[in-house]
Amino acid sequence: MNTKVLMKGNEALAEAAIRAGLKGYFGYPITPQSELLEYISRELPKRGGSFIQAESEIAAINMVYGGAGTGERVMTSTSSPGYSLMQECISYIACAELPCLLVNVVRGGPGLGTIQPSQGDYFQAVKGGGHGDYRVIVLAPNSVQEMADFTYLGMDLADQYRNPVLILADGALGQMMEPVIFPDYNPEDHKVDHSAWATRGKPNDRDHNVITTLHLVSEKMEEVNLTLQEKYRTIVQNEVRYETIEVDDADFIIVAFGLTSRVAHKSVELARAEGLKVGLLRPQTLFPFPTNILSELADRVRGMLVVEMNAGQMVEDVRLAVNGKIPVSFHGRMGGIIPQPEEILDRIKLVYNVNEMETA
Amino acid sequence: MSAASEGIQCAYIEDLDEVWARPSTLIETTMHYCPGCGHSVVHRLIMEVIRELNIQEIAIGVAPVGCAVFAYHYMDIDMQEAAHGRATAVATGIKRMLPDRMVFTYQGDGDLAAIGTAETIHTINRGENIVMVFINNGIYGMTGGQMAPTTLEGSITSTTPSGRDLAMHGHPLKITEMIAMLPGAYYVTRQAVNTAKAVRKTKRALMNAFKYQMEGKGGTSFIEVVSNCPSGWKMTPIESNQWLENHIFKNFELGDIKTPPKE
């Protein structure tokens, strides 16, 4: 029986990564994710992996590129400004189809911003972030347990699809302590054979493997793009994950991810106590986005409220999914402020009986 | 691989015909380089060394962004193409995952000494056990002949139309001398490929560098090759080689800058 331990989210993620067979970690200190880097610096070298504190996030993500190109399990972690610095190479990694795990423990922006939690990097995370048409699989945990669980899942998805996987957390999830149970997981059982493309040295019996993202002939570059888009369609079909709370009889839905969904859950309880039939839909994957379930819910509820710690980013994807069938309102806080359950409830009451599209 | 790990002293090729022919590690195709350019010579030398040390199966190269971006079209070994300036970070990731592989980077002056300066210095400062090959031709060839960090004072480029003015553009960067100061640098040398004699010396330097990596003695081996760019310099190949002798080598002096400690 696996024991329950009390850990910070950052540390649980780090421990899970090592247990999932991490071979290389390359990162740079930045608040509020530094415990992750520190934990791995302490644990990974004595458990068979290599740790480098790089000279910058740019160097770190390019070490990830090189390491991922050998087919070994590699990762980096950072927080918002650092994730911005990594964008160029993440585009390369996506184009070259290299499997790796990325972690963004988001802090408030823009600019140097604040070290308090935020969800302001949603657009950057799910819409690409760097140049060109590419997608990163984005997992959004809302507990310390999921910080661990999604790390195993992320490593597996990265290997399966040869695609970067991002865990989009926030400063609070990284810093808060909760009980966590590490599941049984033997990395050997999850090994994917990458020998067909990885650069590990060319045996005599095959052509040399080349990892490149440069295709100067337009037809070839379009072909590469079409291959990527086909893969993304497969991911959209197969990998949507979400959680629903009290939606069966609900006539109003809150949509929230990550930390905000924990607050929204409390708001659902408060609303139910007052007789309002409110439910919660929590996307666990932000790309792929749970478009279909939102579209289905829109056929039978009177409205939705999207709650985020930003100026309104995921709400755009919810509105695309709902496609004008019902009003979709938004409530957001910024600057590192976490919305309170009561203010969300107040907001629900304000829009519960409004049928017109509201753009607050 | 076995010969390498036993610390071989000199290279050998069983088939003597191959001594005079294209090394089997160099892919038989037409190179995209301009006539007279030094890149193709250095490509061949690296591949000769890899062939003679019998390390094709464990060699992994990293190509830059710049004229040598297509190095992997010519080198018959596993290769990765890095983002501009990041070749040594990529090589670090490879080497840390596969420490028994022979990893090298191939970069130009813009890549290594401008946009990638931080990666260059910190890779060597960590003493990553890799070989770095640095082609310094004092110009951005691929993008059309702009000023490079190593462009000499007074030189006309497409972004220094009146010649490089030190007050406006700063000084030619002698990054190799800077690198030699780092404890992580094991072997640092500056060579050329403008004459047969220089080609032989460069090959010897490359051979030494790869042997040091095999022996794992500690530190990065760094080989600068001061080369030409006839197209970018707007000269004939012969004129460009004369320009090297008469101007460039006076500022970038050839020879070893840091040699391994005597045993």
Coordinates of C-alpha atoms in Angstrom, one line a residue:
Chain A
M1 CA 0.0 0.0 0.0
N2 CA 1.4 3.3 -1.0
T3 CA 1.7 5.7 1.9
K4 CA 0.3 9.2 2.0
V5 CA 2.8 12.0 2.4
L6 CA 2.4 15.7 3.0
M7 CA 4.3 17.7 0.3
K8 CA 4.4 21.0 -1.5
G9 CA 3.0 20.9 -5.0
N10 CA 6.4 21.7 -6.5
E11 CA 8.0 18.9 -4.6
A12 CA 5.3 16.4 -5.4
L13 CA 5.8 17.1 -9.1
A14 CA 9.5 16.8 -8.8
E15 CA 9.3 13.5 -6.9
A16 CA 6.8 12.1 -9.5
A17 CA 9.0 13.1 -12.3
I18 CA 11.9 11.2 -10.9
R19 CA 9.7 8.2 -10.2
A20 CA 8.5 8.4 -13.8
G21 CA 12.0 7.8 -15.0
L22 CA 13.3 11.3 -15.5
K23 CA 16.9 11.2 -16.9
G24 CA 17.6 14.9 -17.4
Y25 CA 16.5 18.1 -15.8
F26 CA 17.6 21.5 -17.0
G27 CA 16.3 24.6 -15.4
Y28 CA 16.9 28.1 -14.0
P29 CA 15.7 29.4 -10.6
I30 CA 12.6 31.6 -10.6
T31 CA 10.0 32.1 -7.9
P32 CA 7.5 30.5 -7.3
Q33 CA 8.9 27.2 -8.7
S34 CA 12.4 27.1 -7.2
E35 CA 11.5 24.2 -4.8
L36 CA 11.0 22.0 -7.9
L37 CA 14.5 22.8 -9.1
E38 CA 16.0 22.4 -5.7
Y39 CA 14.3 19.1 -5.0
I40 CA 15.5 17.7 -8.3
S41 CA 19.0 19.0 -7.8
R42 CA 19.1 17.1 -4.5
E43 CA 17.4 13.9 -5.6
L44 CA 18.0 13.3 -9.3
P45 CA 21.8 12.8 -9.4
K46 CA 21.7 10.1 -6.8
R47 CA 18.8 8.4 -8.5
G48 CA 20.4 8.0 -11.9
G49 CA 19.7 11.3 -13.7
S50 CA 21.5 14.4 -14.6
F51 CA 20.7 17.9 -13.3
I52 CA 22.0 21.2 -14.7
Q53 CA 21.3 24.6 -13.4
A54 CA 21.5 26.4 -16.7
E55 CA 22.8 29.9 -17.3
S56 CA 19.3 31.0 -18.5
E57 CA 15.9 29.6 -19.4
I58 CA 17.0 29.9 -23.0
A59 CA 19.9 27.6 -22.4
A60 CA 17.8 25.3 -20.2
I61 CA 15.1 24.7 -22.9
N62 CA 17.8 24.1 -25.5
M63 CA 19.4 21.5 -23.3
V64 CA 15.9 19.9 -23.1
Y65 CA 15.9 19.9 -26.9
G66 CA 19.2 18.2 -27.1
G67 CA 18.4 15.7 -24.4
A68 CA 14.9 14.9 -25.8
G69 CA 16.6 14.3 -29.1
T70 CA 18.3 11.3 -27.5
G71 CA 14.9 9.8 -26.6
E72 CA 15.5 10.0 -22.9
R73 CA 12.9 11.5 -20.5
V74 CA 13.8 15.1 -19.9
M75 CA 12.1 18.1 -18.5
T76 CA 12.4 21.7 -17.4
S77 CA 10.3 23.9 -15.1
T78 CA 10.0 27.6 -14.8
S79 CA 7.6 30.5 -14.0
S80 CA 5.9 32.9 -16.4
P81 CA 8.8 35.3 -17.5
G82 CA 11.0 32.2 -17.8
Y83 CA 8.4 30.4 -19.9
S84 CA 8.3 33.4 -22.2
L85 CA 12.1 33.1 -22.7
M86 CA 11.6 29.5 -23.7
Q87 CA 9.1 30.1 -26.5
E88 CA 11.4 30.0 -29.5
C89 CA 12.8 26.6 -28.6
I90 CA 9.4 25.2 -27.7
S91 CA 8.4 25.9 -31.2
Y92 CA 11.5 24.0 -32.4
I93 CA 10.7 21.1 -30.1
A94 CA 7.1 20.9 -31.3
C95 CA 8.2 21.0 -34.9
A96 CA 10.9 18.4 -34.4
E97 CA 8.4 16.3 -32.5
L98 CA 10.6 15.8 -29.4
P99 CA 8.9 14.4 -26.3
C100 CA 9.5 16.4 -23.1
L101 CA 7.8 17.7 -20.0
L102 CA 7.5 21.4 -19.4
V103 CA 6.2 23.0 -16.2
N104 CA 5.0 26.6 -15.8
V105 CA 4.2 27.5 -12.3
V106 CA 2.4 30.7 -13.3
R107 CA 2.9 34.0 -11.5
G108 CA 1.1 37.3 -12.1
G109 CA 2.1 39.4 -15.1
P110 CA 2.6 41.1 -17.4
G111 CA 6.2 42.1 -17.1
L112 CA 8.1 41.1 -14.0
G113 CA 4.7 41.2 -12.4
T114 CA 4.3 39.5 -9.0
I115 CA 5.3 36.2 -7.5
Q116 CA 1.7 35.6 -6.5
P117 CA -0.5 33.0 -8.4
S118 CA -2.1 33.8 -11.7
Q119 CA -3.6 32.1 -14.8
G120 CA -2.5 34.9 -17.1
D121 CA -0.4 32.6 -19.2
Y122 CA -3.4 30.6 -20.6
F123 CA -3.2 32.1 -24.1
Q124 CA 0.5 31.5 -24.3
A125 CA 0.1 27.9 -23.0
V126 CA -2.7 26.7 -25.2
K127 CA -2.5 28.8 -28.4
G128 CA 1.1 28.0 -29.1
G129 CA 3.1 30.7 -27.5
G130 CA 6.0 30.8 -29.9
H131 CA 6.1 31.2 -33.7
G132 CA 4.3 29.1 -36.2
D133 CA 1.4 26.6 -36.1
Y134 CA 2.0 24.2 -33.3
R135 CA 0.3 22.9 -30.1
V136 CA 1.6 21.8 -26.7
I137 CA -0.5 19.4 -24.8
V138 CA -1.5 21.3 -21.7
L139 CA -2.5 19.7 -18.4
A140 CA -4.0 21.8 -15.6
P141 CA -3.8 20.2 -12.1
N142 CA -5.9 21.6 -9.3
S143 CA -4.3 19.8 -6.3
V144 CA -1.0 18.5 -5.1
Q145 CA -2.1 15.0 -5.9
E146 CA -2.7 16.1 -9.5
M147 CA 0.6 17.8 -9.7
A148 CA 2.0 14.3 -9.2
D149 CA -0.5 12.4 -11.3
F150 CA -0.3 14.7 -14.3
T151 CA 3.5 14.4 -14.2
Y152 CA 3.3 10.7 -14.9
L153 CA 0.5 11.3 -17.5
G154 CA 2.5 14.1 -19.1
M155 CA 5.6 12.0 -19.5
D156 CA 3.5 9.2 -21.1
L157 CA 1.6 11.5 -23.4
A158 CA 4.9 13.2 -24.5
D159 CA 6.4 9.9 -25.4
Q160 CA 3.2 8.6 -27.1
Y161 CA 2.7 11.6 -29.3
R162 CA 6.3 12.8 -29.6
N163 CA 5.0 16.2 -28.4
P164 CA 5.9 18.6 -25.6
V165 CA 3.5 18.4 -22.7
L166 CA 3.1 21.4 -20.4
I167 CA 1.8 21.3 -16.8
L168 CA 0.2 24.7 -16.3
A169 CA 0.1 25.2 -12.5
D170 CA 0.2 28.4 -10.5
G171 CA 2.1 29.8 -7.6
A172 CA -0.4 28.6 -5.0
L173 CA -0.5 25.0 -6.4
G174 CA 3.3 25.0 -6.4
Q175 CA 3.6 26.3 -2.8
M176 CA 0.7 24.8 -1.0
M177 CA 1.0 21.5 1.0
E178 CA -1.5 18.7 0.7
P179 CA -1.4 14.9 1.2
V180 CA -0.3 13.0 -1.9
I181 CA 0.0 9.3 -2.8
F182 CA 2.5 8.3 -5.4
P183 CA 1.0 5.5 -7.5
D184 CA 2.8 2.3 -8.5
Y185 CA 4.6 3.2 -11.7
N186 CA 7.5 1.3 -13.3
P187 CA 9.2 3.5 -16.0
E188 CA 10.3 0.3 -17.8
D189 CA 6.7 -0.6 -18.4
H190 CA 6.1 2.8 -20.1
K191 CA 9.2 2.8 -22.3
V192 CA 8.6 3.9 -25.9
D193 CA 11.0 2.8 -28.6
H194 CA 12.4 6.0 -30.1
S195 CA 15.3 4.4 -31.9
A196 CA 13.8 5.1 -35.4
W197 CA 14.4 8.8 -35.0
A198 CA 16.5 9.6 -31.9
T199 CA 20.1 10.7 -32.3
R200 CA 22.1 8.3 -30.2
G201 CA 24.8 7.5 -32.7
K202 CA 24.4 5.9 -36.1
P203 CA 24.7 2.1 -36.4
N204 CA 26.0 0.7 -39.6
D205 CA 22.7 -0.7 -40.6
R206 CA 20.6 2.4 -40.8
D207 CA 20.8 5.9 -42.3
H208 CA 21.8 8.7 -40.1
N209 CA 19.1 10.3 -38.0
V210 CA 18.7 14.0 -38.3
I211 CA 16.6 16.2 -36.0
T212 CA 15.9 19.5 -37.8
T213 CA 13.1 22.0 -38.2
L214 CA 14.5 23.7 -41.3
H215 CA 12.6 22.8 -44.5
L216 CA 13.2 25.5 -47.1
V217 CA 11.1 23.9 -49.8
S218 CA 7.5 25.2 -49.3
E219 CA 5.8 21.9 -50.2
K220 CA 8.0 20.1 -47.7
M221 CA 7.2 22.7 -45.0
E222 CA 3.5 22.4 -45.7
E223 CA 3.8 18.6 -45.5
V224 CA 5.5 18.9 -42.0
N225 CA 2.7 21.2 -40.9
L226 CA 0.0 18.9 -42.2
T227 CA 1.6 16.0 -40.3
L228 CA 1.6 18.1 -37.1
Q229 CA -2.0 19.1 -37.6
E230 CA -3.1 15.5 -38.2
K231 CA -1.4 14.6 -34.9
Y232 CA -3.1 17.5 -33.1
R233 CA -6.5 16.2 -34.4
T234 CA -5.7 12.8 -33.0
I235 CA -4.9 14.4 -29.6
V236 CA -8.1 16.4 -29.7
Q237 CA -10.1 13.2 -30.4
N238 CA -8.4 11.0 -27.7
E239 CA -7.0 13.1 -24.9
V240 CA -9.7 15.5 -23.7
R241 CA -10.0 15.3 -19.9
Y242 CA -12.3 17.1 -17.6
E243 CA -14.1 16.8 -14.3
T244 CA -17.7 17.6 -13.6
I245 CA -19.2 18.5 -10.2
E246 CA -23.0 18.6 -9.7
V247 CA -23.8 19.1 -13.4
D248 CA -26.5 16.4 -13.7
D249 CA -29.4 18.6 -12.5
A250 CA -27.6 21.9 -13.0
D251 CA -29.2 24.8 -14.9
F252 CA -26.1 27.0 -14.6
I253 CA -22.5 26.0 -15.0
I254 CA -19.2 27.5 -13.7
V255 CA -16.2 26.8 -15.8
A256 CA -12.8 27.0 -14.1
F257 CA -9.5 25.3 -14.2
G258 CA -6.6 24.8 -11.8
L259 CA -6.7 26.6 -8.5
T260 CA -9.7 28.6 -9.5
S261 CA -11.8 25.4 -9.8
R262 CA -11.1 24.7 -6.1
V263 CA -12.6 28.1 -5.2
A264 CA -15.5 27.6 -7.7
H265 CA -16.3 24.2 -6.1
K266 CA -16.9 26.1 -2.8
S267 CA -19.1 28.6 -4.7
V268 CA -21.1 25.7 -6.1
E269 CA -21.8 24.5 -2.5
L270 CA -22.7 28.0 -1.4
A271 CA -25.1 28.4 -4.4
R272 CA -26.7 24.9 -3.8
A273 CA -27.3 25.9 -0.1
E274 CA -29.3 28.8 -1.4
G275 CA -31.3 26.6 -3.8
L276 CA -29.5 27.6 -7.0
K277 CA -28.8 24.6 -9.3
V278 CA -25.2 25.4 -10.1
G279 CA -22.6 22.9 -11.3
L280 CA -18.9 23.0 -12.2
L281 CA -17.0 21.9 -15.2
R282 CA -13.3 21.8 -14.8
P283 CA -11.1 21.2 -17.8
Q284 CA -8.1 19.1 -16.8
T285 CA -6.7 19.4 -20.3
L286 CA -6.6 22.9 -21.8
F287 CA -5.3 21.7 -25.1
P288 CA -7.1 19.6 -26.1
F289 CA -10.1 21.7 -24.8
P290 CA -13.3 20.0 -23.6
T291 CA -15.3 21.6 -26.4
N292 CA -17.9 18.9 -26.9
I293 CA -19.1 18.6 -23.3
L294 CA -19.4 22.4 -23.1
S295 CA -21.5 22.4 -26.3
E296 CA -23.7 19.7 -24.9
L297 CA -24.1 21.5 -21.6
A298 CA -25.0 24.6 -23.4
D299 CA -28.1 22.8 -24.8
R300 CA -29.6 22.4 -21.3
V301 CA -28.4 25.1 -19.0
R302 CA -29.4 28.8 -18.9
G303 CA -25.9 30.2 -18.7
M304 CA -22.3 29.8 -17.8
L305 CA -19.8 31.8 -15.7
V306 CA -16.1 31.4 -16.5
V307 CA -13.8 32.2 -13.5
E308 CA -10.1 32.8 -14.1
M309 CA -7.2 34.6 -12.4
N310 CA -6.7 36.7 -15.5
A311 CA -8.5 39.3 -17.6
G312 CA -10.5 36.6 -19.5
Q313 CA -8.6 34.1 -21.6
M314 CA -10.2 30.6 -21.4
V315 CA -13.6 32.4 -21.6
E316 CA -12.9 32.8 -25.3
D317 CA -12.6 29.0 -25.8
V318 CA -15.8 28.5 -23.7
R319 CA -17.7 31.0 -25.9
L320 CA -16.4 29.2 -29.1
A321 CA -17.6 25.9 -27.7
V322 CA -21.0 27.4 -26.7
N323 CA -21.3 29.1 -30.0
G324 CA -23.8 31.7 -28.8
K325 CA -26.4 29.3 -27.6
I326 CA -26.4 30.8 -24.0
P327 CA -24.9 33.8 -22.3
V328 CA -21.3 33.2 -21.1
S329 CA -20.2 35.6 -18.4
F330 CA -16.8 36.1 -17.0
H331 CA -15.4 36.9 -13.6
G332 CA -11.6 37.4 -13.1
R333 CA -9.1 38.7 -10.7
M334 CA -5.6 39.7 -11.6
G335 CA -2.2 40.7 -10.1
G336 CA -2.0 37.6 -8.0
I337 CA -5.4 37.9 -6.3
I338 CA -7.3 34.7 -5.8
P339 CA -11.1 35.2 -6.2
Q340 CA -13.2 34.3 -3.1
P341 CA -16.1 31.9 -3.2
E342 CA -18.5 34.6 -2.0
E343 CA -17.6 37.0 -4.8
I344 CA -18.2 34.3 -7.4
L345 CA -21.5 33.5 -5.8
D346 CA -22.5 37.2 -6.0
R347 CA -21.5 37.1 -9.6
I348 CA -23.6 34.0 -10.3
K349 CA -26.7 35.7 -8.7
L350 CA -26.1 38.8 -10.9
V351 CA -26.2 36.8 -14.1
Y352 CA -28.4 33.8 -13.1
N353 CA -31.5 35.3 -14.5
V354 CA -30.0 37.3 -17.3
N355 CA -30.7 35.7 -20.7
E356 CA -28.9 38.3 -22.8
M357 CA -25.3 37.8 -23.8
E358 CA -23.2 39.7 -21.3
T359 CA -19.7 40.9 -21.9
A360 CA -18.6 42.0 -18.4
Chain B
M1 CA 34.6 2.4 -30.0
S2 CA 36.8 -0.1 -28.3
A3 CA 40.0 1.3 -29.8
A4 CA 38.9 4.7 -28.7
S5 CA 38.2 3.7 -25.1
E6 CA 41.6 2.0 -24.9
G7 CA 43.3 5.4 -25.7
I8 CA 44.7 4.9 -29.2
Q9 CA 47.7 6.9 -30.1
C10 CA 47.3 7.3 -33.9
A11 CA 44.7 6.8 -36.4
Y12 CA 44.6 4.0 -38.9
I13 CA 42.6 3.1 -42.1
E14 CA 42.9 -0.4 -43.3
D15 CA 41.9 0.4 -46.9
L16 CA 44.7 2.6 -48.2
D17 CA 42.6 3.7 -51.1
E18 CA 40.3 5.5 -48.7
V19 CA 43.2 7.6 -47.5
W20 CA 43.1 9.5 -50.8
A21 CA 39.4 9.2 -51.4
R22 CA 36.4 10.9 -49.9
P23 CA 36.0 9.6 -46.3
S24 CA 33.1 7.2 -46.0
T25 CA 31.7 9.4 -43.3
L26 CA 31.2 12.3 -45.7
I27 CA 28.0 11.9 -47.8
E28 CA 28.6 12.0 -51.5
T29 CA 26.6 15.0 -52.7
T30 CA 27.1 18.5 -54.0
M31 CA 27.7 21.0 -51.2
H32 CA 25.8 24.3 -51.1
Y33 CA 28.8 26.3 -50.2
C34 CA 30.2 29.0 -52.4
P35 CA 33.4 28.2 -54.4
G36 CA 36.5 28.7 -52.3
C37 CA 34.6 28.7 -49.0
G38 CA 36.5 27.1 -46.1
H39 CA 33.4 25.3 -44.6
S40 CA 33.6 22.4 -46.9
V41 CA 37.2 21.7 -46.0
V42 CA 36.5 21.8 -42.3
H43 CA 33.5 19.5 -42.9
R44 CA 35.7 17.0 -44.6
L45 CA 38.4 17.2 -41.9
I46 CA 35.9 16.5 -39.1
M47 CA 34.6 13.5 -41.1
E48 CA 38.1 12.2 -41.8
V49 CA 38.9 12.4 -38.1
I50 CA 35.6 10.6 -37.2
R51 CA 36.4 7.9 -39.8
E52 CA 40.0 7.5 -38.7
L53 CA 39.1 7.3 -35.0
N54 CA 36.4 4.8 -36.0
I55 CA 33.7 6.7 -34.0
Q56 CA 31.0 7.1 -36.6
E57 CA 28.6 5.0 -34.5
I58 CA 29.1 7.1 -31.4
A59 CA 29.5 10.5 -32.9
I60 CA 26.6 13.0 -32.6
G61 CA 27.0 16.5 -34.2
V62 CA 25.1 19.7 -33.6
A63 CA 24.6 22.1 -36.6
P64 CA 24.2 25.8 -36.2
V65 CA 22.1 28.4 -37.8
G66 CA 24.2 30.1 -40.4
C67 CA 25.9 29.0 -43.6
A68 CA 26.6 25.6 -42.0
V69 CA 23.0 25.0 -41.1
F70 CA 22.9 22.1 -43.6
A71 CA 26.0 20.4 -42.2
Y72 CA 23.8 17.4 -41.6
H73 CA 23.4 17.0 -45.3
Y74 CA 27.1 16.1 -45.6
M75 CA 28.0 14.4 -42.4
D76 CA 26.9 10.8 -42.2
I77 CA 26.4 10.7 -38.5
D78 CA 23.4 11.3 -36.2
M79 CA 22.9 15.1 -36.0
Q80 CA 20.7 17.7 -34.4
E81 CA 20.1 21.1 -35.9
A82 CA 20.0 23.8 -33.1
A83 CA 18.3 27.1 -32.8
H84 CA 20.6 30.1 -33.6
G85 CA 23.3 30.3 -30.9
R86 CA 22.2 27.4 -28.8
A87 CA 24.3 24.6 -30.3
T88 CA 26.4 24.1 -27.1
A89 CA 23.3 24.0 -24.9
V90 CA 21.8 21.3 -27.2
A91 CA 25.2 19.5 -27.2
T92 CA 25.2 19.7 -23.4
G93 CA 21.7 18.0 -23.3
I94 CA 23.0 15.2 -25.6
K95 CA 26.2 14.6 -23.7
R96 CA 24.6 14.6 -20.3
M97 CA 22.1 11.9 -21.5
L98 CA 24.7 9.9 -23.4
P99 CA 28.1 10.5 -21.8
D100 CA 29.9 7.9 -23.8
R101 CA 29.0 9.4 -27.1
M102 CA 31.4 11.8 -28.9
V103 CA 29.5 15.1 -29.2
F104 CA 30.6 18.1 -31.2
T105 CA 29.2 21.5 -32.2
Y106 CA 29.9 23.4 -35.4
Q107 CA 29.2 27.1 -35.3
G108 CA 30.0 30.3 -37.0
D109 CA 30.9 33.7 -35.5
G110 CA 27.4 35.1 -35.3
D111 CA 26.1 31.9 -33.8
L112 CA 28.9 31.3 -31.3
A113 CA 30.2 34.8 -30.5
A114 CA 27.0 37.0 -30.8
I115 CA 23.6 35.5 -30.1
G116 CA 25.1 32.4 -28.4
T117 CA 27.8 34.1 -26.3
A118 CA 26.2 33.1 -23.0
E119 CA 25.8 29.4 -24.0
T120 CA 29.4 29.4 -25.4
I121 CA 30.9 30.7 -22.2
H122 CA 28.8 28.7 -19.7
T123 CA 29.2 25.4 -21.6
I124 CA 32.9 25.7 -21.5
N125 CA 32.8 27.0 -17.9
R126 CA 31.0 23.8 -16.9
G127 CA 33.8 22.0 -18.7
E128 CA 31.4 20.0 -20.8
N129 CA 33.4 17.2 -22.4
I130 CA 32.6 18.0 -26.0
V131 CA 34.4 19.4 -29.0
M132 CA 33.5 22.9 -30.3
V133 CA 34.4 23.9 -33.8
F134 CA 34.2 27.6 -34.4
I135 CA 34.4 29.0 -38.0
N136 CA 35.4 32.6 -37.8
N137 CA 35.0 34.4 -41.2
G138 CA 34.1 37.8 -39.8
I139 CA 30.8 38.1 -41.6
Y140 CA 27.2 36.9 -41.6
G141 CA 27.3 34.9 -44.8
M142 CA 23.9 33.4 -44.9
T143 CA 21.9 36.5 -44.3
G144 CA 23.8 38.5 -46.9
G145 CA 27.0 39.8 -45.5
Q146 CA 26.3 41.8 -42.4
M147 CA 28.8 42.7 -39.7
A148 CA 29.8 39.9 -37.4
P149 CA 31.2 40.2 -33.8
T150 CA 34.6 39.3 -35.3
T151 CA 34.5 41.8 -38.2
L152 CA 37.7 43.8 -38.2
E153 CA 37.9 47.6 -37.8
G154 CA 37.3 49.4 -41.0
S155 CA 35.8 46.4 -42.8
I156 CA 32.9 47.1 -45.1
T157 CA 29.8 44.9 -44.7
S158 CA 26.2 45.4 -45.6
T159 CA 25.6 46.9 -42.1
T160 CA 28.9 48.8 -41.9
P161 CA 28.7 50.5 -45.3
S162 CA 31.4 53.0 -44.2
G163 CA 33.5 50.3 -42.5
R164 CA 33.3 49.0 -39.0
D165 CA 33.6 52.1 -36.7
L166 CA 34.7 51.0 -33.2
A167 CA 32.9 54.0 -31.6
M168 CA 29.6 53.0 -33.3
H169 CA 29.9 49.2 -33.5
G170 CA 32.3 48.1 -30.8
H171 CA 35.4 46.0 -31.1
P172 CA 36.1 42.8 -32.9
L173 CA 35.4 40.1 -30.2
K174 CA 38.3 37.8 -29.5
I175 CA 36.1 35.2 -27.9
T176 CA 38.7 32.5 -28.2
E177 CA 41.1 34.3 -25.9
M178 CA 38.3 34.9 -23.4
I179 CA 37.4 31.2 -23.5
A180 CA 41.0 30.2 -22.9
M181 CA 40.8 31.9 -19.5
L182 CA 38.0 29.5 -18.3
P183 CA 39.1 26.6 -16.1
G184 CA 36.7 24.4 -18.0
A185 CA 38.6 24.9 -21.3
Y186 CA 40.9 21.9 -21.8
Y187 CA 42.4 22.7 -25.2
V188 CA 42.0 25.9 -27.1
T189 CA 43.5 26.6 -30.5
R190 CA 43.1 28.9 -33.5
Q191 CA 43.8 27.4 -36.9
A192 CA 43.1 28.0 -40.6
V193 CA 42.4 26.1 -43.8
N194 CA 43.8 28.5 -46.4
T195 CA 46.9 26.4 -47.3
A196 CA 47.7 22.7 -47.4
K197 CA 49.9 23.1 -44.4
A198 CA 47.2 24.9 -42.5
V199 CA 44.7 22.2 -43.4
R200 CA 47.0 19.5 -42.0
K201 CA 47.4 21.5 -38.7
T202 CA 43.7 21.9 -38.4
K203 CA 43.2 18.2 -38.9
R204 CA 45.8 17.5 -36.2
A205 CA 44.0 19.9 -33.8
L206 CA 40.6 18.2 -34.5
M207 CA 42.2 14.8 -34.0
N208 CA 43.6 15.9 -30.7
A209 CA 40.3 17.4 -29.6
F210 CA 38.3 14.3 -30.3
K211 CA 41.0 12.1 -28.6
Y212 CA 40.7 14.3 -25.5
Q213 CA 37.0 13.9 -25.5
M214 CA 37.4 10.1 -25.8
E215 CA 39.9 10.0 -23.0
G216 CA 37.5 12.1 -20.9
K217 CA 40.3 14.0 -19.3
G218 CA 38.2 16.9 -18.4
G219 CA 37.0 20.0 -20.1
T220 CA 36.0 21.4 -23.4
S221 CA 38.2 21.4 -26.5
F222 CA 37.7 24.5 -28.7
I223 CA 39.0 24.8 -32.2
E224 CA 38.6 28.1 -34.0
V225 CA 39.2 28.0 -37.7
V226 CA 39.8 31.5 -39.1
S227 CA 38.2 31.1 -42.5
N228 CA 37.2 33.1 -45.6
C229 CA 34.0 34.2 -47.2
P230 CA 34.7 35.1 -50.8
S231 CA 31.1 35.9 -51.6
G232 CA 30.6 38.0 -48.5
W233 CA 33.9 39.7 -48.7
K234 CA 33.3 40.3 -52.4
M235 CA 36.7 38.8 -53.4
T236 CA 37.9 35.9 -55.5
P237 CA 38.8 32.8 -53.4
I238 CA 42.5 33.5 -54.0
E239 CA 42.1 37.2 -53.0
S240 CA 40.2 36.1 -49.9
N241 CA 43.1 33.8 -48.9
Q242 CA 45.6 36.6 -49.4
W243 CA 43.3 38.9 -47.3
L244 CA 43.5 36.3 -44.5
E245 CA 47.3 36.3 -44.6
N246 CA 47.7 40.1 -44.9
H247 CA 45.0 41.3 -42.6
I248 CA 43.0 38.8 -40.6
F249 CA 45.8 36.7 -39.2
K250 CA 47.4 39.9 -37.9
N251 CA 44.4 40.4 -35.6
F252 CA 43.5 36.7 -35.1
E253 CA 46.9 35.1 -34.6
L254 CA 47.1 31.4 -35.3
G255 CA 48.3 28.8 -32.9
D256 CA 47.5 27.1 -29.6
I257 CA 46.1 29.4 -27.0
K258 CA 45.7 26.8 -24.2
T259 CA 47.2 23.3 -24.3
P260 CA 46.4 20.4 -21.9
P261 CA 48.7 20.1 -18.9
K262 CA 51.7 17.8 -19.5
E263 CA 51.3 14.4 -17.9

